Amino acid sequence: MIGTVFPLVRPLLHRLDAERAHDLTLRALALMPAGRRPDDDQRLAVELLGRRFPNPVGLAAGFDKGARVPDALLGLGFGFVEVGGVVPQPQPGNPQPRVFRLTADRAVINRYGLNSEGLAVVAARLRARAGRPGIVGVNIGANKESADRLADYAACTSTLAPLVDFVTVNVSSPNTPGLRDLQGEAFLDDLLARTVEARDATGASAAILLKIAPDMALDALDAVCATARRRGVQALVVSNTTVARPACLAEQGLARETGGLSGRPLFGPATRMLAQARLRLGTDLPLIGVGGVDSAEAAWTKILAGASLVQLYSALVYDGPGLIGRIKAGLRERMDRAGVTRLDALVGRDAGDLARAA
């Protein structure tokens, strides 16, 4: 029903400030009655991270920062949902306005600055849904003013790993000063070691994922891949938003806003980085493809580049939740044309070509 209604309410939502419209959307989802989740074609199921994903289309972090409505989001047809980012202590993030729609480019710029209700609030909400079906993960970060960012990640992991299916270590948000510095080899090695240790100390089975930026140089990607493999990370998420501003952007005025750019213009650089990661990791470490997924064709291309799963967020601003079903239907049609019965048969097939794509 919500997919049918969205085209009618979208003009009203887009007259509002983007952050206000987003909050209203979360409130509406919270009021939705619990419904039966859509049945997915068995051919779309993905066995990964010790779990069976009913389909490969997930919701990226940032949409439900506070874990307010993960079950309602699963009910829209997502195969998995990632909540957060979460930091230990509540923080307001950057001053508003901090989210901007680049409508002509089907893009979004945000500089939220990891606004979070804090670890205790999010943990309580996740604890309250214990035992419910559906794959839910959490994205974690560090407080802006933290004196020990590594301890922040460990604290989030210790508390949240027993409550979720996966924990995504976010070192790639462009909106927290110094955070991307943690992608450096020495820092990252220590960070991942402490995160895995914190997870193991709880006895939880949550997978540890690492989310990276699309803007790093290839030699830096080499180091990230080697460190992730060495420290037992179970998947790489490629990628976060970009600080670059492609010359092709139509909304040049809004493009001058600082923050991370997501949506359709991110598809090219994020997919190239994904394919480059696949070439380095092969089948040793699974990849989750994020950035510019707004159609079945985009999701299909991410899979061919090396993604076992995909995530989207910004496309919901323009297409609403009906997009989820259209992507799944489009993937099934492409599988039929390719003559395959399992998506994993296609993962990384075109990585070499897509890594070099202009």
XYZ file of C-alpha atoms in Angstrom:
358
model
C 0.000 0.000 0.000
C 2.743 2.462 0.943
C 4.345 1.918 -2.477
C 1.073 2.873 -4.149
C 0.589 5.980 -2.020
C 4.138 7.323 -2.369
C 3.741 8.873 -5.866
C 0.808 10.869 -4.506
C 2.571 12.185 -1.412
C 6.026 12.696 -2.905
C 5.278 16.241 -4.185
C 4.149 17.189 -0.678
C 7.211 15.653 0.955
C 9.536 17.372 -1.499
C 8.081 20.748 -0.579
C 9.406 20.196 2.924
C 12.973 20.450 4.159
C 14.615 17.100 3.365
C 15.328 16.236 6.990
C 11.790 17.087 8.088
C 10.349 14.953 5.283
C 12.557 12.078 6.329
C 11.418 12.300 9.940
C 7.778 12.272 8.850
C 8.479 9.160 6.790
C 9.915 7.380 9.828
C 6.889 8.412 11.898
C 4.560 7.036 9.237
C 6.451 3.751 9.145
C 6.216 3.505 12.944
C 2.413 3.779 12.683
C 2.087 1.056 10.057
C 0.391 -2.107 11.298
C 2.627 -5.160 11.306
C 2.049 -7.021 8.078
C 3.226 -10.188 6.417
C 6.519 -9.755 4.666
C 6.487 -10.325 0.919
C 7.445 -13.817 -0.222
C 10.578 -13.758 -2.331
C 11.475 -16.005 -5.244
C 13.787 -18.685 -3.854
C 16.241 -17.949 -6.657
C 16.965 -14.551 -5.104
C 18.100 -16.041 -1.782
C 21.750 -15.491 -0.857
C 23.720 -17.629 1.613
C 26.263 -15.304 3.207
C 27.806 -14.504 6.593
C 26.311 -17.674 8.028
C 22.794 -16.475 7.226
C 20.222 -16.898 4.510
C 19.202 -13.567 3.014
C 15.763 -13.912 1.372
C 16.837 -11.494 -1.345
C 19.988 -9.426 -2.013
C 18.411 -5.951 -1.768
C 19.147 -4.242 1.539
C 18.613 -0.842 3.100
C 21.825 1.087 3.706
C 22.736 2.755 6.976
C 21.554 6.308 7.553
C 17.860 5.846 6.851
C 16.938 4.499 10.291
C 19.730 5.897 12.433
C 18.006 5.155 15.720
C 16.657 1.661 14.949
C 13.142 3.053 15.210
C 11.477 0.948 12.500
C 13.643 -1.958 11.275
C 10.727 -4.399 11.191
C 8.513 -2.025 9.221
C 11.345 -1.617 6.734
C 11.787 -5.364 6.401
C 8.051 -5.493 5.738
C 8.557 -3.329 2.659
C 10.456 -6.191 1.047
C 14.093 -5.559 1.905
C 16.210 -8.670 2.309
C 18.066 -7.027 5.194
C 18.226 -3.684 6.975
C 21.225 -1.815 8.381
C 20.402 0.700 11.127
C 22.644 3.452 12.480
C 25.195 4.960 12.450
C 25.429 4.711 16.200
C 27.986 6.328 18.483
C 28.383 5.741 22.232
C 27.209 9.103 23.544
C 24.258 11.063 22.139
C 25.349 13.825 19.781
C 23.324 16.290 17.722
C 25.467 16.250 14.623
C 26.030 19.314 12.468
C 23.754 22.373 12.369
C 20.714 22.330 10.087
C 20.103 22.495 7.194
C 22.351 19.530 6.512
C 20.540 17.492 3.847
C 19.967 18.675 0.271
C 18.118 17.067 -2.633
C 19.743 17.469 -6.031
C 16.550 16.528 -7.824
C 17.778 16.972 -11.395
C 20.670 14.627 -10.589
C 18.643 12.160 -8.512
C 21.202 12.732 -5.791
C 21.477 13.822 -2.170
C 24.159 15.689 -0.250
C 24.235 15.212 3.511
C 26.461 16.482 6.263
C 24.602 15.041 9.239
C 27.801 14.504 11.186
C 26.748 11.163 12.738
C 23.823 12.569 14.684
C 22.783 9.811 17.075
C 20.533 9.216 20.053
C 23.398 7.226 21.490
C 24.249 3.633 22.205
C 21.896 3.077 25.149
C 18.778 4.162 23.242
C 19.549 2.138 20.135
C 20.517 -0.936 22.145
C 17.212 -0.787 24.053
C 15.237 -0.716 20.805
C 17.178 -3.605 19.321
C 16.832 -5.575 22.535
C 13.064 -5.073 22.405
C 12.854 -6.772 18.983
C 14.883 -9.818 20.038
C 13.512 -13.009 18.533
C 11.770 -11.351 15.608
C 12.561 -12.654 12.124
C 14.575 -10.708 9.586
C 18.248 -9.844 9.151
C 19.210 -6.588 10.862
C 22.683 -5.086 11.166
C 24.050 -1.931 12.734
C 26.540 0.658 11.556
C 28.877 2.018 14.251
C 31.155 5.028 14.567
C 32.943 7.248 17.054
C 31.847 10.403 18.832
C 33.145 13.601 17.269
C 34.814 14.773 20.497
C 35.971 11.348 21.628
C 39.368 11.118 23.273
C 39.620 7.430 22.288
C 37.843 6.565 19.076
C 39.024 2.983 19.099
C 37.364 2.514 22.482
C 34.147 3.944 21.031
C 34.024 1.256 18.358
C 34.785 -1.457 20.908
C 32.027 -0.205 23.225
C 29.460 -0.178 20.425
C 30.487 -3.659 19.346
C 30.353 -5.119 22.861
C 26.834 -3.809 23.390
C 25.316 -4.332 19.956
C 26.919 -7.507 18.568
C 24.650 -9.791 20.649
C 21.575 -7.948 19.307
C 22.166 -7.956 15.531
C 23.260 -10.119 12.625
C 26.172 -7.919 11.596
C 28.139 -4.899 12.777
C 29.493 -2.506 10.149
C 32.596 -0.569 11.149
C 32.204 2.845 9.551
C 35.525 4.591 8.982
C 34.402 6.339 5.822
C 31.851 9.020 6.709
C 33.122 12.342 5.327
C 31.143 14.327 7.905
C 33.071 13.530 11.100
C 36.473 15.285 11.142
C 39.345 12.822 11.104
C 37.190 9.710 10.774
C 38.495 8.748 7.344
C 42.014 8.873 8.797
C 41.120 5.565 10.458
C 41.292 3.977 6.999
C 45.079 4.306 7.259
C 46.785 0.935 7.606
C 48.123 1.252 11.168
C 44.940 2.738 12.628
C 42.722 0.311 10.754
C 44.708 -2.689 11.882
C 44.302 -1.723 15.543
C 40.657 -0.756 15.082
C 39.648 -4.023 13.453
C 41.618 -6.086 15.935
C 39.838 -4.410 18.847
C 36.438 -4.645 17.183
C 36.763 -8.365 16.470
C 38.083 -8.923 19.998
C 35.091 -7.042 21.455
C 32.682 -9.163 19.397
C 34.390 -12.403 20.362
C 34.304 -11.512 24.059
C 30.504 -11.437 23.922
C 30.222 -14.861 22.286
C 27.984 -13.291 19.619
C 27.826 -14.631 16.073
C 27.397 -11.209 14.458
C 29.581 -10.749 11.401
C 32.041 -7.836 11.348
C 31.880 -5.731 8.179
C 34.011 -2.781 7.108
C 32.602 0.158 5.118
C 35.041 2.145 3.003
C 35.063 5.370 1.012
C 34.923 5.569 -2.792
C 37.576 8.278 -2.896
C 40.679 6.382 -1.762
C 43.659 5.737 -4.006
C 44.202 2.190 -5.237
C 47.338 1.694 -3.137
C 45.264 2.607 -0.079
C 42.655 0.074 -1.206
C 45.414 -2.532 -1.389
C 46.257 -1.875 2.254
C 42.605 -1.876 3.365
C 41.917 -5.204 1.658
C 45.026 -6.804 3.150
C 44.217 -5.528 6.639
C 40.576 -6.577 6.450
C 41.560 -10.082 5.376
C 44.241 -10.369 8.058
C 41.965 -9.212 10.868
C 39.073 -11.519 10.059
C 36.583 -9.023 8.666
C 33.791 -11.009 7.049
C 32.692 -8.597 4.306
C 33.606 -5.244 2.810
C 30.902 -2.629 2.164
C 31.725 -0.520 -0.894
C 31.072 2.336 -0.601
C 30.119 5.335 1.500
C 29.290 8.756 0.054
C 31.815 10.759 -1.948
C 33.300 14.198 -1.323
C 33.904 14.573 -5.066
C 31.588 16.666 -7.228
C 31.370 15.352 -10.793
C 31.383 18.078 -13.430
C 28.232 16.584 -14.952
C 26.031 17.590 -11.990
C 23.110 19.720 -13.139
C 22.426 21.223 -9.698
C 25.666 23.180 -9.581
C 24.451 25.587 -6.898
C 23.549 22.849 -4.441
C 26.657 20.904 -5.438
C 28.689 23.535 -3.602
C 27.217 22.396 -0.282
C 29.730 20.466 1.791
C 29.033 16.863 2.717
C 28.816 13.439 1.159
C 27.201 13.020 -2.240
C 25.030 9.944 -2.784
C 22.552 8.755 -5.374
C 22.941 8.275 -9.105
C 26.205 10.290 -9.549
C 27.886 7.978 -7.030
C 27.122 4.853 -9.051
C 30.149 5.047 -11.359
C 32.929 5.684 -8.820
C 31.419 3.356 -6.217
C 31.041 0.536 -8.741
C 34.593 0.963 -9.998
C 35.875 0.790 -6.409
C 33.719 -2.290 -5.840
C 35.175 -4.008 -8.905
C 38.716 -3.049 -7.877
C 38.090 -4.604 -4.458
C 36.795 -7.773 -6.122
C 39.972 -8.026 -8.205
C 42.052 -7.792 -5.030
C 40.001 -10.100 -2.836
C 38.610 -12.611 -5.297
C 36.172 -14.863 -3.509
C 38.032 -14.677 -0.171
C 35.985 -11.805 1.225
C 32.381 -11.059 0.188
C 31.433 -7.555 -0.932
C 28.272 -5.513 -0.458
C 27.698 -2.959 -3.203
C 26.318 0.459 -2.270
C 26.078 3.721 -4.163
C 23.635 4.731 -6.872
C 21.461 1.607 -6.794
C 18.203 2.961 -8.244
C 17.128 0.253 -10.695
C 17.376 -3.446 -11.416
C 20.065 -2.655 -13.982
C 22.151 -0.830 -11.377
C 21.781 -3.705 -8.888
C 22.659 -6.231 -11.608
C 25.790 -4.275 -12.504
C 26.881 -4.198 -8.858
C 26.558 -7.990 -8.747
C 28.588 -8.382 -11.939
C 31.207 -6.069 -10.403
C 31.548 -8.328 -7.375
C 28.698 -7.671 -4.926
C 26.944 -10.607 -3.276
C 24.431 -8.172 -1.774
C 23.455 -4.587 -2.601
C 22.123 -1.705 -0.540
C 20.234 1.459 -1.411
C 18.956 4.577 0.341
C 18.957 7.774 -1.718
C 16.836 6.272 -4.497
C 13.964 5.923 -2.002
C 13.789 9.725 -1.885
C 12.790 9.786 -5.550
C 11.163 6.409 -6.191
C 9.726 5.347 -2.848
C 9.399 1.780 -1.569
C 7.869 0.456 -4.787
C 11.424 0.454 -6.123
C 12.302 -2.559 -3.965
C 9.860 -4.866 -5.720
C 10.829 -3.527 -9.149
C 14.496 -4.269 -8.517
C 13.748 -7.812 -7.383
C 11.513 -8.443 -10.388
C 14.181 -7.050 -12.701
C 16.842 -9.280 -11.178
C 14.651 -12.336 -11.743
C 14.106 -11.368 -15.375
C 17.841 -10.925 -15.928
C 18.554 -14.278 -14.297
C 16.095 -15.912 -16.692
C 17.779 -14.285 -19.683
C 21.225 -15.299 -18.401
C 20.041 -18.858 -17.791
C 21.163 -18.963 -14.144
C 19.291 -20.119 -11.074
C 21.580 -18.587 -8.437
C 22.870 -15.043 -8.240
C 26.221 -16.150 -6.840
C 26.978 -17.660 -10.243
C 27.241 -14.090 -11.566
C 29.091 -12.348 -8.736
C 32.211 -10.632 -10.087
C 31.798 -11.934 -13.639
C 32.565 -8.532 -15.188
C 34.828 -7.120 -12.462
C 37.760 -6.698 -14.812
C 35.812 -4.585 -17.276
C 33.941 -2.569 -14.638
C 37.119 -1.787 -12.722
C 38.350 0.069 -15.789
C 35.042 1.667 -16.809
C 35.215 5.427 -17.403
